[in-house]
Amino acid sequence: MNNVTRINWIVLAYLAVWSWVDGFTMTAFGLTVLVLTEALWKPFVKSSLAVKLFGSDTMAMLQQKSATGRHQ
């Protein structure tokens, strides 16, 4: 994980916590869902459950697109 990505994660987590504390529940909920989705997506894509749900061809295509998308 590079420094920019790490800073982005820290900022998103900080904003989510700050939103919960200050009572901005809709914003806090949205940020929390965003952070959790991003954090859990990579392990899910590599799991056997994802292959069972979506099929091996679909998962191979997703992994290929995510690998090539990072280098563009």
PDB file of N, CA, C and O in Angstrom:
ATOM      1  N   MET A   1       0.857  -1.173   0.000  1.00  0.00           N
ATOM      2  CA  MET A   1       0.000   0.000   0.000  1.00  0.00           C
ATOM      3  C   MET A   1       0.901   1.234   0.000  1.00  0.00           C
ATOM      4  O   MET A   1       1.758   1.384   0.862  1.00  0.00           O
ATOM      5  N   ASN A   2       0.702   2.099  -0.976  1.00  0.00           N
ATOM      6  CA  ASN A   2       1.536   3.299  -1.037  1.00  0.00           C
ATOM      7  C   ASN A   2       1.022   4.373  -0.075  1.00  0.00           C
ATOM      8  O   ASN A   2      -0.037   4.241   0.537  1.00  0.00           O
ATOM      9  N   ASN A   3       1.798   5.440   0.060  1.00  0.00           N
ATOM     10  CA  ASN A   3       1.470   6.480   1.043  1.00  0.00           C
ATOM     11  C   ASN A   3       0.169   7.200   0.730  1.00  0.00           C
ATOM     12  O   ASN A   3      -0.589   7.540   1.640  1.00  0.00           O
ATOM     13  N   VAL A   4      -0.100   7.460  -0.542  1.00  0.00           N
ATOM     14  CA  VAL A   4      -1.340   8.160  -0.906  1.00  0.00           C
ATOM     15  C   VAL A   4      -2.555   7.314  -0.543  1.00  0.00           C
ATOM     16  O   VAL A   4      -3.534   7.814   0.019  1.00  0.00           O
ATOM     17  N   THR A   5      -2.503   6.025  -0.839  1.00  0.00           N
ATOM     18  CA  THR A   5      -3.607   5.129  -0.497  1.00  0.00           C
ATOM     19  C   THR A   5      -3.804   5.070   1.012  1.00  0.00           C
ATOM     20  O   THR A   5      -4.929   5.104   1.502  1.00  0.00           O
ATOM     21  N   ARG A   6      -2.710   4.992   1.753  1.00  0.00           N
ATOM     22  CA  ARG A   6      -2.787   4.944   3.220  1.00  0.00           C
ATOM     23  C   ARG A   6      -3.413   6.222   3.762  1.00  0.00           C
ATOM     24  O   ARG A   6      -4.277   6.175   4.647  1.00  0.00           O
ATOM     25  N   ILE A   7      -3.021   7.364   3.219  1.00  0.00           N
ATOM     26  CA  ILE A   7      -3.588   8.645   3.663  1.00  0.00           C
ATOM     27  C   ILE A   7      -5.079   8.702   3.337  1.00  0.00           C
ATOM     28  O   ILE A   7      -5.888   9.154   4.153  1.00  0.00           O
ATOM     29  N   ASN A   8      -5.466   8.233   2.150  1.00  0.00           N
ATOM     30  CA  ASN A   8      -6.885   8.214   1.783  1.00  0.00           C
ATOM     31  C   ASN A   8      -7.698   7.370   2.757  1.00  0.00           C
ATOM     32  O   ASN A   8      -8.802   7.750   3.142  1.00  0.00           O
ATOM     33  N   TRP A   9      -7.181   6.204   3.131  1.00  0.00           N
ATOM     34  CA  TRP A   9      -7.891   5.342   4.086  1.00  0.00           C
ATOM     35  C   TRP A   9      -8.019   6.025   5.446  1.00  0.00           C
ATOM     36  O   TRP A   9      -9.066   5.965   6.087  1.00  0.00           O
ATOM     37  N   ILE A  10      -6.948   6.660   5.880  1.00  0.00           N
ATOM     38  CA  ILE A  10      -6.984   7.346   7.179  1.00  0.00           C
ATOM     39  C   ILE A  10      -8.005   8.477   7.156  1.00  0.00           C
ATOM     40  O   ILE A  10      -8.784   8.641   8.098  1.00  0.00           O
ATOM     41  N   VAL A  11      -8.028   9.247   6.079  1.00  0.00           N
ATOM     42  CA  VAL A  11      -8.978  10.358   5.965  1.00  0.00           C
ATOM     43  C   VAL A  11     -10.416   9.838   5.939  1.00  0.00           C
ATOM     44  O   VAL A  11     -11.294  10.376   6.627  1.00  0.00           O
ATOM     45  N   LEU A  12     -10.683   8.785   5.157  1.00  0.00           N
ATOM     46  CA  LEU A  12     -12.039   8.228   5.112  1.00  0.00           C
ATOM     47  C   LEU A  12     -12.476   7.699   6.473  1.00  0.00           C
ATOM     48  O   LEU A  12     -13.611   7.929   6.902  1.00  0.00           O
ATOM     49  N   ALA A  13     -11.583   6.988   7.152  1.00  0.00           N
ATOM     50  CA  ALA A  13     -11.922   6.461   8.476  1.00  0.00           C
ATOM     51  C   ALA A  13     -12.160   7.603   9.465  1.00  0.00           C
ATOM     52  O   ALA A  13     -13.107   7.564  10.261  1.00  0.00           O
ATOM     53  N   TYR A  14     -11.311   8.638   9.417  1.00  0.00           N
ATOM     54  CA  TYR A  14     -11.480   9.792  10.302  1.00  0.00           C
ATOM     55  C   TYR A  14     -12.819  10.483  10.051  1.00  0.00           C
ATOM     56  O   TYR A  14     -13.542  10.827  10.993  1.00  0.00           O
ATOM     57  N   LEU A  15     -13.149  10.697   8.769  1.00  0.00           N
ATOM     58  CA  LEU A  15     -14.425  11.343   8.447  1.00  0.00           C
ATOM     59  C   LEU A  15     -15.612  10.504   8.908  1.00  0.00           C
ATOM     60  O   LEU A  15     -16.621  11.053   9.375  1.00  0.00           O
ATOM     61  N   ALA A  16     -15.518   9.193   8.775  1.00  0.00           N
ATOM     62  CA  ALA A  16     -16.606   8.330   9.228  1.00  0.00           C
ATOM     63  C   ALA A  16     -16.790   8.433  10.743  1.00  0.00           C
ATOM     64  O   ALA A  16     -17.912   8.601  11.236  1.00  0.00           O
ATOM     65  N   VAL A  17     -15.685   8.368  11.485  1.00  0.00           N
ATOM     66  CA  VAL A  17     -15.768   8.467  12.951  1.00  0.00           C
ATOM     67  C   VAL A  17     -16.285   9.844  13.359  1.00  0.00           C
ATOM     68  O   VAL A  17     -17.172   9.956  14.218  1.00  0.00           O
ATOM     69  N   TRP A  18     -15.761  10.890  12.746  1.00  0.00           N
ATOM     70  CA  TRP A  18     -16.196  12.253  13.068  1.00  0.00           C
ATOM     71  C   TRP A  18     -17.684  12.432  12.779  1.00  0.00           C
ATOM     72  O   TRP A  18     -18.407  13.062  13.543  1.00  0.00           O
ATOM     73  N   SER A  19     -18.157  11.865  11.679  1.00  0.00           N
ATOM     74  CA  SER A  19     -19.576  11.978  11.331  1.00  0.00           C
ATOM     75  C   SER A  19     -20.456  11.280  12.349  1.00  0.00           C
ATOM     76  O   SER A  19     -21.524  11.779  12.717  1.00  0.00           O
ATOM     77  N   TRP A  20     -20.031  10.098  12.814  1.00  0.00           N
ATOM     78  CA  TRP A  20     -20.818   9.395  13.838  1.00  0.00           C
ATOM     79  C   TRP A  20     -20.858  10.207  15.131  1.00  0.00           C
ATOM     80  O   TRP A  20     -21.911  10.340  15.760  1.00  0.00           O
ATOM     81  N   VAL A  21     -19.721  10.762  15.531  1.00  0.00           N
ATOM     82  CA  VAL A  21     -19.642  11.515  16.787  1.00  0.00           C
ATOM     83  C   VAL A  21     -20.479  12.791  16.721  1.00  0.00           C
ATOM     84  O   VAL A  21     -21.170  13.143  17.679  1.00  0.00           O
ATOM     85  N   ASP A  22     -20.443  13.486  15.592  1.00  0.00           N
ATOM     86  CA  ASP A  22     -21.173  14.748  15.461  1.00  0.00           C
ATOM     87  C   ASP A  22     -22.646  14.577  15.112  1.00  0.00           C
ATOM     88  O   ASP A  22     -23.378  15.560  15.053  1.00  0.00           O
ATOM     89  N   GLY A  23     -23.085  13.369  14.859  1.00  0.00           N
ATOM     90  CA  GLY A  23     -24.497  13.141  14.619  1.00  0.00           C
ATOM     91  C   GLY A  23     -24.940  13.193  13.173  1.00  0.00           C
ATOM     92  O   GLY A  23     -26.135  13.207  12.892  1.00  0.00           O
ATOM     93  N   PHE A  24     -24.000  13.239  12.245  1.00  0.00           N
ATOM     94  CA  PHE A  24     -24.360  13.186  10.822  1.00  0.00           C
ATOM     95  C   PHE A  24     -24.534  11.727  10.426  1.00  0.00           C
ATOM     96  O   PHE A  24     -23.682  11.125   9.769  1.00  0.00           O
ATOM     97  N   THR A  25     -25.662  11.153  10.811  1.00  0.00           N
ATOM     98  CA  THR A  25     -25.820   9.704  10.679  1.00  0.00           C
ATOM     99  C   THR A  25     -25.876   9.235   9.232  1.00  0.00           C
ATOM    100  O   THR A  25     -25.321   8.178   8.917  1.00  0.00           O
ATOM    101  N   MET A  26     -26.525   9.959   8.349  1.00  0.00           N
ATOM    102  CA  MET A  26     -26.594   9.518   6.953  1.00  0.00           C
ATOM    103  C   MET A  26     -25.207   9.548   6.305  1.00  0.00           C
ATOM    104  O   MET A  26     -24.813   8.610   5.622  1.00  0.00           O
ATOM    105  N   THR A  27     -24.470  10.613   6.543  1.00  0.00           N
ATOM    106  CA  THR A  27     -23.111  10.706   6.010  1.00  0.00           C
ATOM    107  C   THR A  27     -22.227   9.640   6.635  1.00  0.00           C
ATOM    108  O   THR A  27     -21.438   8.989   5.941  1.00  0.00           O
ATOM    109  N   ALA A  28     -22.348   9.460   7.937  1.00  0.00           N
ATOM    110  CA  ALA A  28     -21.542   8.463   8.639  1.00  0.00           C
ATOM    111  C   ALA A  28     -21.850   7.065   8.125  1.00  0.00           C
ATOM    112  O   ALA A  28     -20.938   6.258   7.911  1.00  0.00           O
ATOM    113  N   PHE A  29     -23.117   6.770   7.923  1.00  0.00           N
ATOM    114  CA  PHE A  29     -23.496   5.454   7.416  1.00  0.00           C
ATOM    115  C   PHE A  29     -22.925   5.239   6.016  1.00  0.00           C
ATOM    116  O   PHE A  29     -22.366   4.179   5.721  1.00  0.00           O
ATOM    117  N   GLY A  30     -23.031   6.238   5.153  1.00  0.00           N
ATOM    118  CA  GLY A  30     -22.496   6.126   3.799  1.00  0.00           C
ATOM    119  C   GLY A  30     -20.995   5.915   3.789  1.00  0.00           C
ATOM    120  O   GLY A  30     -20.480   5.065   3.063  1.00  0.00           O
ATOM    121  N   LEU A  31     -20.276   6.692   4.591  1.00  0.00           N
ATOM    122  CA  LEU A  31     -18.823   6.533   4.664  1.00  0.00           C
ATOM    123  C   LEU A  31     -18.431   5.176   5.236  1.00  0.00           C
ATOM    124  O   LEU A  31     -17.479   4.547   4.779  1.00  0.00           O
ATOM    125  N   THR A  32     -19.162   4.714   6.240  1.00  0.00           N
ATOM    126  CA  THR A  32     -18.870   3.415   6.837  1.00  0.00           C
ATOM    127  C   THR A  32     -19.093   2.300   5.825  1.00  0.00           C
ATOM    128  O   THR A  32     -18.273   1.384   5.714  1.00  0.00           O
ATOM    129  N   VAL A  33     -20.178   2.375   5.079  1.00  0.00           N
ATOM    130  CA  VAL A  33     -20.437   1.364   4.045  1.00  0.00           C
ATOM    131  C   VAL A  33     -19.343   1.397   2.983  1.00  0.00           C
ATOM    132  O   VAL A  33     -18.850   0.356   2.547  1.00  0.00           O
ATOM    133  N   LEU A  34     -18.927   2.594   2.583  1.00  0.00           N
ATOM    134  CA  LEU A  34     -17.858   2.725   1.591  1.00  0.00           C
ATOM    135  C   LEU A  34     -16.557   2.101   2.086  1.00  0.00           C
ATOM    136  O   LEU A  34     -15.914   1.315   1.381  1.00  0.00           O
ATOM    137  N   VAL A  35     -16.164   2.423   3.299  1.00  0.00           N
ATOM    138  CA  VAL A  35     -14.921   1.898   3.860  1.00  0.00           C
ATOM    139  C   VAL A  35     -14.992   0.383   4.003  1.00  0.00           C
ATOM    140  O   VAL A  35     -14.054  -0.330   3.634  1.00  0.00           O
ATOM    141  N   LEU A  36     -16.104  -0.133   4.513  1.00  0.00           N
ATOM    142  CA  LEU A  36     -16.226  -1.586   4.681  1.00  0.00           C
ATOM    143  C   LEU A  36     -16.259  -2.315   3.349  1.00  0.00           C
ATOM    144  O   LEU A  36     -15.659  -3.384   3.201  1.00  0.00           O
ATOM    145  N   THR A  37     -16.930  -1.754   2.364  1.00  0.00           N
ATOM    146  CA  THR A  37     -16.986  -2.384   1.047  1.00  0.00           C
ATOM    147  C   THR A  37     -15.600  -2.453   0.429  1.00  0.00           C
ATOM    148  O   THR A  37     -15.196  -3.497  -0.086  1.00  0.00           O
ATOM    149  N   GLU A  38     -14.862  -1.363   0.497  1.00  0.00           N
ATOM    150  CA  GLU A  38     -13.508  -1.343  -0.058  1.00  0.00           C
ATOM    151  C   GLU A  38     -12.590  -2.304   0.699  1.00  0.00           C
ATOM    152  O   GLU A  38     -11.764  -2.978   0.104  1.00  0.00           O
ATOM    153  N   ALA A  39     -12.733  -2.355   2.010  1.00  0.00           N
ATOM    154  CA  ALA A  39     -11.864  -3.215   2.812  1.00  0.00           C
ATOM    155  C   ALA A  39     -12.164  -4.695   2.614  1.00  0.00           C
ATOM    156  O   ALA A  39     -11.258  -5.524   2.655  1.00  0.00           O
ATOM    157  N   LEU A  40     -13.422  -5.026   2.395  1.00  0.00           N
ATOM    158  CA  LEU A  40     -13.801  -6.435   2.283  1.00  0.00           C
ATOM    159  C   LEU A  40     -13.837  -6.949   0.844  1.00  0.00           C
ATOM    160  O   LEU A  40     -13.949  -8.151   0.630  1.00  0.00           O
ATOM    161  N   TRP A  41     -13.751  -6.059  -0.149  1.00  0.00           N
ATOM    162  CA  TRP A  41     -13.882  -6.482  -1.541  1.00  0.00           C
ATOM    163  C   TRP A  41     -12.738  -7.390  -1.980  1.00  0.00           C
ATOM    164  O   TRP A  41     -12.946  -8.443  -2.559  1.00  0.00           O
ATOM    165  N   LYS A  42     -11.492  -6.997  -1.699  1.00  0.00           N
ATOM    166  CA  LYS A  42     -10.340  -7.757  -2.178  1.00  0.00           C
ATOM    167  C   LYS A  42     -10.321  -9.175  -1.599  1.00  0.00           C
ATOM    168  O   LYS A  42     -10.137 -10.136  -2.351  1.00  0.00           O
ATOM    169  N   PRO A  43     -10.518  -9.369  -0.300  1.00  0.00           N
ATOM    170  CA  PRO A  43     -10.562 -10.745   0.214  1.00  0.00           C
ATOM    171  C   PRO A  43     -11.750 -11.537  -0.351  1.00  0.00           C
ATOM    172  O   PRO A  43     -11.639 -12.735  -0.596  1.00  0.00           O
ATOM    173  N   PHE A  44     -12.884 -10.860  -0.596  1.00  0.00           N
ATOM    174  CA  PHE A  44     -14.046 -11.549  -1.137  1.00  0.00           C
ATOM    175  C   PHE A  44     -13.790 -12.044  -2.552  1.00  0.00           C
ATOM    176  O   PHE A  44     -14.150 -13.160  -2.910  1.00  0.00           O
ATOM    177  N   VAL A  45     -13.149 -11.225  -3.373  1.00  0.00           N
ATOM    178  CA  VAL A  45     -12.887 -11.603  -4.761  1.00  0.00           C
ATOM    179  C   VAL A  45     -12.006 -12.846  -4.823  1.00  0.00           C
ATOM    180  O   VAL A  45     -12.169 -13.684  -5.698  1.00  0.00           O
ATOM    181  N   LYS A  46     -11.105 -12.989  -3.864  1.00  0.00           N
ATOM    182  CA  LYS A  46     -10.187 -14.132  -3.853  1.00  0.00           C
ATOM    183  C   LYS A  46     -10.760 -15.347  -3.122  1.00  0.00           C
ATOM    184  O   LYS A  46     -10.112 -16.376  -3.047  1.00  0.00           O
ATOM    185  N   SER A  47     -11.973 -15.245  -2.592  1.00  0.00           N
ATOM    186  CA  SER A  47     -12.532 -16.335  -1.797  1.00  0.00           C
ATOM    187  C   SER A  47     -13.218 -17.381  -2.667  1.00  0.00           C
ATOM    188  O   SER A  47     -13.615 -17.131  -3.805  1.00  0.00           O
ATOM    189  N   SER A  48     -13.384 -18.555  -2.104  1.00  0.00           N
ATOM    190  CA  SER A  48     -14.083 -19.623  -2.824  1.00  0.00           C
ATOM    191  C   SER A  48     -15.589 -19.350  -2.885  1.00  0.00           C
ATOM    192  O   SER A  48     -16.258 -19.811  -3.805  1.00  0.00           O
ATOM    193  N   LEU A  49     -16.118 -18.590  -1.936  1.00  0.00           N
ATOM    194  CA  LEU A  49     -17.539 -18.230  -1.961  1.00  0.00           C
ATOM    195  C   LEU A  49     -17.860 -17.399  -3.205  1.00  0.00           C
ATOM    196  O   LEU A  49     -18.886 -17.620  -3.852  1.00  0.00           O
ATOM    197  N   ALA A  50     -16.987 -16.467  -3.549  1.00  0.00           N
ATOM    198  CA  ALA A  50     -17.207 -15.647  -4.740  1.00  0.00           C
ATOM    199  C   ALA A  50     -17.214 -16.511  -5.995  1.00  0.00           C
ATOM    200  O   ALA A  50     -18.025 -16.300  -6.898  1.00  0.00           O
ATOM    201  N   VAL A  51     -16.326 -17.489  -6.049  1.00  0.00           N
ATOM    202  CA  VAL A  51     -16.279 -18.384  -7.213  1.00  0.00           C
ATOM    203  C   VAL A  51     -17.563 -19.200  -7.292  1.00  0.00           C
ATOM    204  O   VAL A  51     -18.132 -19.380  -8.371  1.00  0.00           O
ATOM    205  N   LYS A  52     -18.061 -19.654  -6.153  1.00  0.00           N
ATOM    206  CA  LYS A  52     -19.313 -20.421  -6.144  1.00  0.00           C
ATOM    207  C   LYS A  52     -20.509 -19.557  -6.547  1.00  0.00           C
ATOM    208  O   LYS A  52     -21.402 -20.017  -7.247  1.00  0.00           O
ATOM    209  N   LEU A  53     -20.525 -18.302  -6.098  1.00  0.00           N
ATOM    210  CA  LEU A  53     -21.651 -17.420  -6.400  1.00  0.00           C
ATOM    211  C   LEU A  53     -21.656 -16.938  -7.845  1.00  0.00           C
ATOM    212  O   LEU A  53     -22.703 -16.906  -8.487  1.00  0.00           O
ATOM    213  N   PHE A  54     -20.508 -16.541  -8.354  1.00  0.00           N
ATOM    214  CA  PHE A  54     -20.448 -15.889  -9.663  1.00  0.00           C
ATOM    215  C   PHE A  54     -19.810 -16.726 -10.758  1.00  0.00           C
ATOM    216  O   PHE A  54     -19.845 -16.344 -11.915  1.00  0.00           O
ATOM    217  N   GLY A  55     -19.188 -17.828 -10.403  1.00  0.00           N
ATOM    218  CA  GLY A  55     -18.537 -18.680 -11.399  1.00  0.00           C
ATOM    219  C   GLY A  55     -17.077 -18.304 -11.581  1.00  0.00           C
ATOM    220  O   GLY A  55     -16.675 -17.158 -11.387  1.00  0.00           O
ATOM    221  N   SER A  56     -16.287 -19.274 -11.981  1.00  0.00           N
ATOM    222  CA  SER A  56     -14.846 -19.053 -12.097  1.00  0.00           C
ATOM    223  C   SER A  56     -14.502 -18.120 -13.253  1.00  0.00           C
ATOM    224  O   SER A  56     -13.553 -17.344 -13.173  1.00  0.00           O
ATOM    225  N   ASP A  57     -15.269 -18.171 -14.350  1.00  0.00           N
ATOM    226  CA  ASP A  57     -14.985 -17.295 -15.491  1.00  0.00           C
ATOM    227  C   ASP A  57     -15.178 -15.821 -15.123  1.00  0.00           C
ATOM    228  O   ASP A  57     -14.345 -14.974 -15.460  1.00  0.00           O
ATOM    229  N   THR A  58     -16.260 -15.534 -14.430  1.00  0.00           N
ATOM    230  CA  THR A  58     -16.539 -14.152 -14.031  1.00  0.00           C
ATOM    231  C   THR A  58     -15.479 -13.647 -13.063  1.00  0.00           C
ATOM    232  O   THR A  58     -15.000 -12.512 -13.191  1.00  0.00           O
ATOM    233  N   MET A  59     -15.103 -14.473 -12.104  1.00  0.00           N
ATOM    234  CA  MET A  59     -14.111 -14.039 -11.125  1.00  0.00           C
ATOM    235  C   MET A  59     -12.743 -13.845 -11.773  1.00  0.00           C
ATOM    236  O   MET A  59     -12.014 -12.915 -11.423  1.00  0.00           O
ATOM    237  N   ALA A  60     -12.382 -14.699 -12.721  1.00  0.00           N
ATOM    238  CA  ALA A  60     -11.114 -14.530 -13.428  1.00  0.00           C
ATOM    239  C   ALA A  60     -11.118 -13.222 -14.210  1.00  0.00           C
ATOM    240  O   ALA A  60     -10.112 -12.504 -14.239  1.00  0.00           O
ATOM    241  N   MET A  61     -12.250 -12.890 -14.834  1.00  0.00           N
ATOM    242  CA  MET A  61     -12.356 -11.649 -15.574  1.00  0.00           C
ATOM    243  C   MET A  61     -12.231 -10.441 -14.639  1.00  0.00           C
ATOM    244  O   MET A  61     -11.542  -9.467 -14.946  1.00  0.00           O
ATOM    245  N   LEU A  62     -12.873 -10.492 -13.473  1.00  0.00           N
ATOM    246  CA  LEU A  62     -12.782  -9.395 -12.509  1.00  0.00           C
ATOM    247  C   LEU A  62     -11.358  -9.198 -12.021  1.00  0.00           C
ATOM    248  O   LEU A  62     -10.881  -8.078 -11.897  1.00  0.00           O
ATOM    249  N   GLN A  63     -10.674 -10.295 -11.718  1.00  0.00           N
ATOM    250  CA  GLN A  63      -9.298 -10.196 -11.245  1.00  0.00           C
ATOM    251  C   GLN A  63      -8.383  -9.658 -12.339  1.00  0.00           C
ATOM    252  O   GLN A  63      -7.481  -8.869 -12.075  1.00  0.00           O
ATOM    253  N   GLN A  64      -8.637 -10.045 -13.577  1.00  0.00           N
ATOM    254  CA  GLN A  64      -7.833  -9.553 -14.690  1.00  0.00           C
ATOM    255  C   GLN A  64      -8.069  -8.052 -14.893  1.00  0.00           C
ATOM    256  O   GLN A  64      -7.129  -7.292 -15.072  1.00  0.00           O
ATOM    257  N   LYS A  65      -9.332  -7.624 -14.820  1.00  0.00           N
ATOM    258  CA  LYS A  65      -9.635  -6.201 -14.994  1.00  0.00           C
ATOM    259  C   LYS A  65      -9.054  -5.372 -13.862  1.00  0.00           C
ATOM    260  O   LYS A  65      -8.562  -4.278 -14.083  1.00  0.00           O
ATOM    261  N   SER A  66      -9.113  -5.877 -12.632  1.00  0.00           N
ATOM    262  CA  SER A  66      -8.559  -5.113 -11.515  1.00  0.00           C
ATOM    263  C   SER A  66      -7.042  -5.052 -11.601  1.00  0.00           C
ATOM    264  O   SER A  66      -6.447  -4.050 -11.230  1.00  0.00           O
ATOM    265  N   ALA A  67      -6.409  -6.093 -12.116  1.00  0.00           N
ATOM    266  CA  ALA A  67      -4.946  -6.078 -12.258  1.00  0.00           C
ATOM    267  C   ALA A  67      -4.520  -5.119 -13.352  1.00  0.00           C
ATOM    268  O   ALA A  67      -3.541  -4.379 -13.205  1.00  0.00           O
ATOM    269  N   THR A  68      -5.228  -5.101 -14.473  1.00  0.00           N
ATOM    270  CA  THR A  68      -4.855  -4.203 -15.562  1.00  0.00           C
ATOM    271  C   THR A  68      -5.283  -2.773 -15.279  1.00  0.00           C
ATOM    272  O   THR A  68      -4.651  -1.835 -15.736  1.00  0.00           O
ATOM    273  N   GLY A  69      -6.327  -2.583 -14.490  1.00  0.00           N
ATOM    274  CA  GLY A  69      -6.801  -1.240 -14.172  1.00  0.00           C
ATOM    275  C   GLY A  69      -5.849  -0.462 -13.306  1.00  0.00           C
ATOM    276  O   GLY A  69      -5.796   0.755 -13.338  1.00  0.00           O
ATOM    277  N   ARG A  70      -5.076  -1.129 -12.493  1.00  0.00           N
ATOM    278  CA  ARG A  70      -4.134  -0.452 -11.613  1.00  0.00           C
ATOM    279  C   ARG A  70      -2.955   0.149 -12.358  1.00  0.00           C
ATOM    280  O   ARG A  70      -2.345   1.089 -11.920  1.00  0.00           O
ATOM    281  N   HIS A  71      -2.616  -0.420 -13.506  1.00  0.00           N
ATOM    282  CA  HIS A  71      -1.431   0.016 -14.232  1.00  0.00           C
ATOM    283  C   HIS A  71      -1.719   1.087 -15.250  1.00  0.00           C
ATOM    284  O   HIS A  71      -0.824   1.571 -15.901  1.00  0.00           O
ATOM    285  N   GLN A  72      -2.953   1.488 -15.421  1.00  0.00           N
ATOM    286  CA  GLN A  72      -3.286   2.495 -16.420  1.00  0.00           C
ATOM    287  C   GLN A  72      -3.178   3.883 -15.862  1.00  0.00           C
ATOM    288  O   GLN A  72      -3.321   4.182 -14.779  1.00  0.00           O
TER     289      GLN A  72
END
